[in-house]
């Protein structure tokens, strides 16, 4: 089996395991009943295996009392400590009242101890340890009175307790990782929505502000401005629907995913900015390489947010977008001849520069900004690592 097949198998196993865990979390009573039935099957073995002639015969009363020992396990999640006490009581009754076959392992007690270690608070766990320190020696004294049985009993009960604590730690770590993943996804969607809305609204505001002047002086320009507002609004609605579709879709990807814009969509983006009255020049240098889809989408959003800042905050008349492919990196530079973010109005550039830095960091890159060449205007500089690959045409 190739590496691709092995990856598919591991992914299928992981998904099946996740579905089993989800089913178990949604049906705890069924899981507990299944565990009780499994333990019942284990404790039944000594009753069905032929016994030697020197041993007392297995009786139905002994088997019934064994079943009574297993029955509390069905409530192990609801009241773990109470279940453990019930197991201790029924086990002691079995030992003292009947001469039934013994068990190779204290199955019911081990399940109860594991459950307490997994689900109970520290005080109840401490009480359980104290009870074990009394119950285990007492059981050994009633049985073989041997140091070997005492050591083995403490070992298996200790192992059950440790495994319960380890499972609790793993579940806690899993929940923390899920919360972090959810936070990262919320931050990503927030960045996407900020970039889409900020860019679209900024262009629409610029066009709307220029509209009244154009109506009086150049009616043909006013018509173009209104068309640009309509086109920008439609584009923003399309991208918002895509983002909302990602929020609605289930784990199996039921909702269709539209591809994220990438470098191929940059000319259309620049055309919308030019329609708003800002002259934008676009240049590429070096051997243009095919980028991974995630990197291409981030480059598009970086350029989009940088140009949004140009439109909203700089008062610039001209801007330049330059992409330089060299030495295993892609250098993205957006320069304008305006005042720069935060210099034109109170409130500064908002979350735009922070979003650009986060997008660059998500691809292992860096971001810097400051005055443009010669100390004039403003410039955003992003450096992203890209894998080596075949060159494609510009």
XYZ file of C-alpha atoms in Angstrom:
394
model
C 0.000 0.000 0.000
C 1.391 3.398 -0.984
C 1.735 6.371 1.325
C -1.461 7.905 -0.101
C -3.408 4.725 0.646
C -2.018 4.584 4.178
C -3.055 8.181 4.757
C -6.577 7.424 3.541
C -6.791 4.403 5.823
C -5.619 6.410 8.839
C -8.101 9.162 8.037
C -10.924 6.622 7.681
C -9.997 5.069 11.038
C -9.847 8.498 12.653
C -13.274 9.476 11.310
C -14.769 6.154 12.403
C -13.288 6.629 15.873
C -14.723 10.133 16.069
C -18.171 8.838 15.088
C -17.955 6.111 17.736
C -16.979 8.669 20.391
C -19.796 10.971 19.330
C -22.271 8.095 19.492
C -20.983 7.112 22.938
C -21.274 10.688 24.201
C -24.850 10.866 22.903
C -25.818 7.444 24.346
C -24.028 7.033 27.724
C -26.623 4.609 29.081
C -26.102 2.294 26.116
C -22.327 2.369 26.662
C -22.676 1.610 30.365
C -25.124 -1.213 29.670
C -22.676 -2.643 27.123
C -19.833 -2.508 29.666
C -22.020 -4.226 32.276
C -22.895 -6.987 29.779
C -19.214 -7.433 28.884
C -18.280 -7.752 32.572
C -21.172 -10.168 33.081
C -19.802 -12.335 30.277
C -16.358 -12.309 31.917
C -17.628 -13.294 35.380
C -19.762 -16.030 33.822
C -16.710 -17.920 32.536
C -15.851 -19.671 35.851
C -19.448 -20.905 36.028
C -19.473 -22.547 32.591
C -15.948 -24.007 32.683
C -16.001 -27.550 34.154
C -14.847 -27.626 37.793
C -12.722 -30.244 39.482
C -14.397 -32.897 41.635
C -12.693 -31.534 44.746
C -14.388 -28.100 44.335
C -17.870 -27.086 45.337
C -20.284 -27.098 42.374
C -21.310 -23.765 40.904
C -24.866 -22.982 41.994
C -27.537 -20.715 40.588
C -27.612 -18.760 43.839
C -23.886 -18.017 43.519
C -24.368 -16.992 39.898
C -27.300 -14.762 40.825
C -25.207 -13.027 43.489
C -22.425 -12.552 40.933
C -24.929 -10.889 38.614
C -26.034 -8.664 41.495
C -22.399 -7.572 41.835
C -22.293 -6.539 38.156
C -25.673 -4.801 37.991
C -24.586 -1.497 39.670
C -22.170 -0.817 36.801
C -25.114 0.390 34.699
C -25.191 3.490 36.959
C -21.431 4.022 37.116
C -21.502 7.514 35.526
C -24.379 8.782 37.650
C -22.908 7.836 41.051
C -19.403 6.322 40.736
C -18.638 6.217 44.461
C -22.051 4.739 45.318
C -21.516 2.076 42.650
C -18.120 1.231 44.162
C -19.662 0.882 47.628
C -22.372 -1.378 46.188
C -19.728 -3.515 44.478
C -17.793 -3.807 47.760
C -20.939 -4.834 49.644
C -22.102 -7.454 47.121
C -18.560 -8.825 46.728
C -18.232 -9.227 50.499
C -21.615 -10.935 50.625
C -20.561 -13.324 47.853
C -17.343 -14.150 49.714
C -19.043 -14.746 53.049
C -22.418 -16.266 52.094
C -21.766 -18.657 49.189
C -19.063 -21.087 48.140
C -19.081 -20.118 44.489
C -16.148 -20.116 42.074
C -13.626 -17.304 42.354
C -12.752 -14.837 39.647
C -9.283 -14.416 38.086
C -9.703 -10.623 38.283
C -11.989 -8.297 40.297
C -13.652 -7.015 37.114
C -16.457 -5.013 38.711
C -14.140 -3.332 41.190
C -11.655 -2.398 38.465
C -14.379 -0.784 36.330
C -15.698 1.135 39.356
C -12.213 2.371 40.331
C -11.455 3.476 36.741
C -14.749 5.382 36.586
C -14.088 7.155 39.902
C -10.590 8.149 38.757
C -12.026 9.441 35.489
C -15.153 11.286 36.630
C -15.078 12.004 40.364
C -13.716 15.117 42.112
C -10.557 14.907 44.275
C -12.407 14.434 47.587
C -14.270 11.344 46.348
C -11.097 9.973 44.790
C -9.328 10.351 48.140
C -12.190 8.523 49.914
C -11.941 5.737 47.349
C -8.195 5.318 47.928
C -8.834 5.078 51.667
C -11.487 2.407 51.135
C -9.127 0.426 48.908
C -6.412 0.477 51.576
C -8.900 -1.254 53.901
C -10.868 -3.427 51.469
C -7.974 -4.995 49.566
C -6.152 -6.401 52.637
C -9.497 -7.574 54.036
C -10.338 -9.438 50.822
C -6.894 -11.043 50.704
C -7.219 -12.151 54.337
C -10.566 -13.815 53.560
C -9.069 -15.533 50.472
C -5.423 -16.721 50.426
C -3.732 -14.522 53.052
C -0.706 -14.381 50.750
C 1.625 -11.460 50.090
C 1.528 -12.360 46.384
C -2.237 -11.827 46.139
C -1.966 -8.626 48.174
C 0.720 -7.204 45.864
C -1.166 -8.215 42.721
C -4.434 -6.745 43.994
C -2.851 -3.396 44.813
C -1.145 -3.422 41.387
C -4.302 -4.027 39.325
C -6.411 -1.535 41.309
C -3.616 1.035 41.108
C -3.343 0.490 37.351
C -7.100 0.990 36.935
C -6.895 4.236 38.901
C -3.881 5.515 36.928
C -5.508 4.696 33.583
C -8.592 6.621 34.672
C -6.532 9.681 35.560
C -4.618 9.455 32.263
C -7.858 9.248 30.289
C -9.176 12.298 32.150
C -5.985 14.215 31.310
C -6.243 13.208 27.663
C -9.878 14.280 27.464
C -9.033 17.618 29.059
C -6.212 18.161 26.576
C -8.546 17.223 23.713
C -11.148 19.728 24.886
C -8.507 22.446 25.183
C -7.294 21.713 21.650
C -10.868 21.792 20.323
C -11.420 25.162 22.003
C -8.183 26.498 20.521
C -9.117 25.195 17.079
C -12.550 26.816 17.378
C -10.923 30.094 18.438
C -8.536 29.953 15.469
C -11.447 29.275 13.112
C -13.455 32.154 14.579
C -10.449 34.452 14.142
C -9.984 33.288 10.554
C -13.638 33.865 9.657
C -13.539 37.251 11.405
C -10.518 38.240 9.289
C -12.240 37.077 6.109
C -15.431 38.994 6.893
C -13.467 42.083 7.921
C -11.475 42.043 4.694
C -14.519 41.457 2.470
C -16.725 44.069 4.126
C -14.010 46.643 4.721
C -12.824 46.523 1.126
C -16.292 46.576 -0.410
C -17.727 49.277 1.844
C -14.658 51.494 1.406
C -14.935 51.381 -2.379
C -18.686 51.971 -2.266
C -18.245 54.976 0.056
C -15.616 56.506 -2.234
C -17.813 56.008 -5.283
C -20.902 57.331 -3.502
C -19.042 60.461 -2.329
C -17.822 61.126 -5.858
C -21.250 60.486 -7.378
C -22.919 63.882 -6.685
C -19.941 65.781 -8.085
C -19.873 63.595 -11.177
C -23.622 64.085 -11.764
C -23.104 67.845 -12.015
C -19.865 67.845 -14.011
C -19.619 64.562 -15.927
C -22.834 62.515 -16.043
C -21.090 59.644 -17.873
C -18.712 59.250 -14.915
C -21.632 59.194 -12.499
C -23.165 56.286 -14.362
C -19.853 54.397 -14.172
C -19.640 55.162 -10.449
C -23.081 53.710 -9.784
C -22.231 50.633 -11.847
C -19.047 50.201 -9.786
C -21.042 50.471 -6.548
C -23.469 47.806 -7.770
C -20.685 45.476 -8.920
C -18.755 45.872 -5.668
C -21.887 45.136 -3.633
C -22.661 42.008 -5.623
C -19.088 40.759 -5.248
C -19.201 41.364 -1.489
C -22.501 39.495 -1.191
C -21.074 36.540 -3.133
C -18.045 36.263 -0.857
C -20.177 36.664 2.277
C -22.438 33.838 1.097
C -19.373 31.651 0.701
C -18.241 32.428 4.258
C -21.703 31.813 5.678
C -21.839 28.548 3.753
C -18.684 27.419 5.554
C -20.375 28.175 8.873
C -23.495 26.218 7.930
C -21.889 23.129 6.431
C -21.552 19.950 8.439
C -18.445 17.848 9.077
C -18.945 15.878 5.884
C -18.863 19.067 3.780
C -22.531 19.034 2.832
C -22.515 22.632 1.659
C -20.586 23.380 -1.546
C -17.330 25.246 -1.109
C -16.482 27.878 -3.695
C -12.757 28.348 -4.275
C -11.088 31.204 -2.435
C -9.795 34.047 -4.626
C -6.086 33.812 -5.418
C -3.505 35.546 -7.612
C -5.664 34.957 -10.658
C -8.330 37.227 -9.155
C -5.950 40.139 -8.507
C -6.620 41.925 -11.851
C -10.346 42.050 -11.061
C -9.599 43.383 -7.573
C -7.316 46.087 -8.977
C -9.943 47.042 -11.564
C -12.480 47.704 -8.810
C -9.996 49.889 -6.947
C -9.195 51.819 -10.146
C -12.923 52.345 -10.699
C -12.971 54.072 -7.305
C -10.544 56.708 -8.554
C -7.191 55.358 -7.319
C -4.668 54.600 -10.059
C -3.108 51.207 -9.267
C -0.075 49.776 -11.039
C 0.576 46.038 -10.872
C 4.010 44.532 -11.456
C 5.523 41.072 -11.086
C 9.253 40.315 -11.060
C 11.275 37.120 -11.171
C 10.141 33.710 -12.296
C 6.454 33.545 -11.352
C 5.793 30.249 -9.582
C 2.615 28.323 -8.994
C 1.608 28.894 -5.364
C -0.226 26.518 -3.041
C -3.913 27.410 -2.918
C -3.720 28.504 0.744
C -0.773 30.818 0.025
C -2.427 32.278 -3.062
C -5.605 33.020 -1.110
C -3.631 34.751 1.649
C -1.700 36.858 -0.879
C -5.001 37.988 -2.413
C -6.388 38.966 1.004
C -3.161 40.749 1.962
C -3.255 42.859 -1.203
C -6.976 43.466 -0.748
C -6.570 44.720 2.828
C -3.534 46.861 1.954
C -5.488 48.526 -0.883
C -8.476 48.976 1.430
C -6.212 50.932 3.775
C -5.029 52.995 0.817
C -8.611 53.880 -0.139
C -9.868 54.494 3.405
C -6.987 56.206 5.157
C -4.254 57.528 2.906
C -5.885 60.004 0.552
C -3.555 58.590 -2.097
C -4.005 59.136 -5.802
C -1.647 56.382 -6.907
C -0.651 52.983 -5.566
C 1.587 50.174 -6.719
C 1.301 46.430 -6.063
C 4.535 44.548 -6.661
C 5.088 40.780 -6.415
C 8.693 39.578 -6.519
C 9.420 35.840 -6.812
C 12.987 35.010 -5.789
C 15.084 32.728 -3.556
C 12.190 30.540 -2.410
C 10.140 33.485 -1.186
C 7.435 35.763 -2.485
C 7.785 39.435 -1.616
C 4.528 41.382 -1.708
C 4.812 45.170 -1.573
C 1.952 47.683 -1.677
C 3.068 51.320 -1.884
C 1.010 54.520 -2.127
C 1.691 58.255 -2.337
C -0.711 59.233 0.447
C -0.522 59.898 4.163
C -0.583 56.287 5.345
C -2.965 54.517 7.755
C -4.022 56.446 10.840
C -2.974 59.875 9.538
C -6.201 61.004 7.932
C -8.867 60.476 10.585
C -9.344 59.432 14.189
C -9.391 55.713 14.797
C -6.464 54.847 12.568
C -6.355 51.824 10.351
C -8.461 49.603 12.559
C -7.611 45.907 12.344
C -6.245 46.023 8.798
C -2.512 45.932 9.519
C -3.039 43.412 12.310
C -4.960 41.186 9.906
C -2.167 41.417 7.328
C 0.417 40.431 9.945
C -1.730 37.461 11.055
C -2.197 36.293 7.474
C 1.542 36.497 6.808
C 2.310 34.606 10.043
C -0.194 31.869 9.133
C 2.012 31.041 6.125
C 5.281 31.317 8.063
C 6.021 34.784 6.694
C 6.698 38.258 8.046
C 5.152 41.680 7.600
C 6.520 45.196 8.008
C 5.234 48.651 7.174
C 6.362 52.248 7.200
C 7.111 55.229 4.982
C 7.525 54.600 1.293
C 10.655 55.224 -0.789
C 12.255 58.555 0.027
C 10.156 58.874 3.185
C 7.010 59.697 1.208
C 3.723 57.840 1.182
C 3.254 54.498 2.889
C 4.427 50.965 2.158
C 3.379 47.514 3.366
C 5.977 44.774 2.906
C 5.206 41.041 3.274
C 7.629 38.151 2.758
C 6.172 34.642 2.365
C 8.119 31.391 1.931
C 6.985 29.359 -1.078
C 8.033 25.846 -2.113
C 10.175 25.496 -5.190
C 8.271 24.391 -8.270
C 8.019 24.722 -11.984
C 7.823 28.245 -13.320
C 4.655 29.301 -15.065
C 4.000 32.108 -17.415
C 3.257 35.582 -16.124
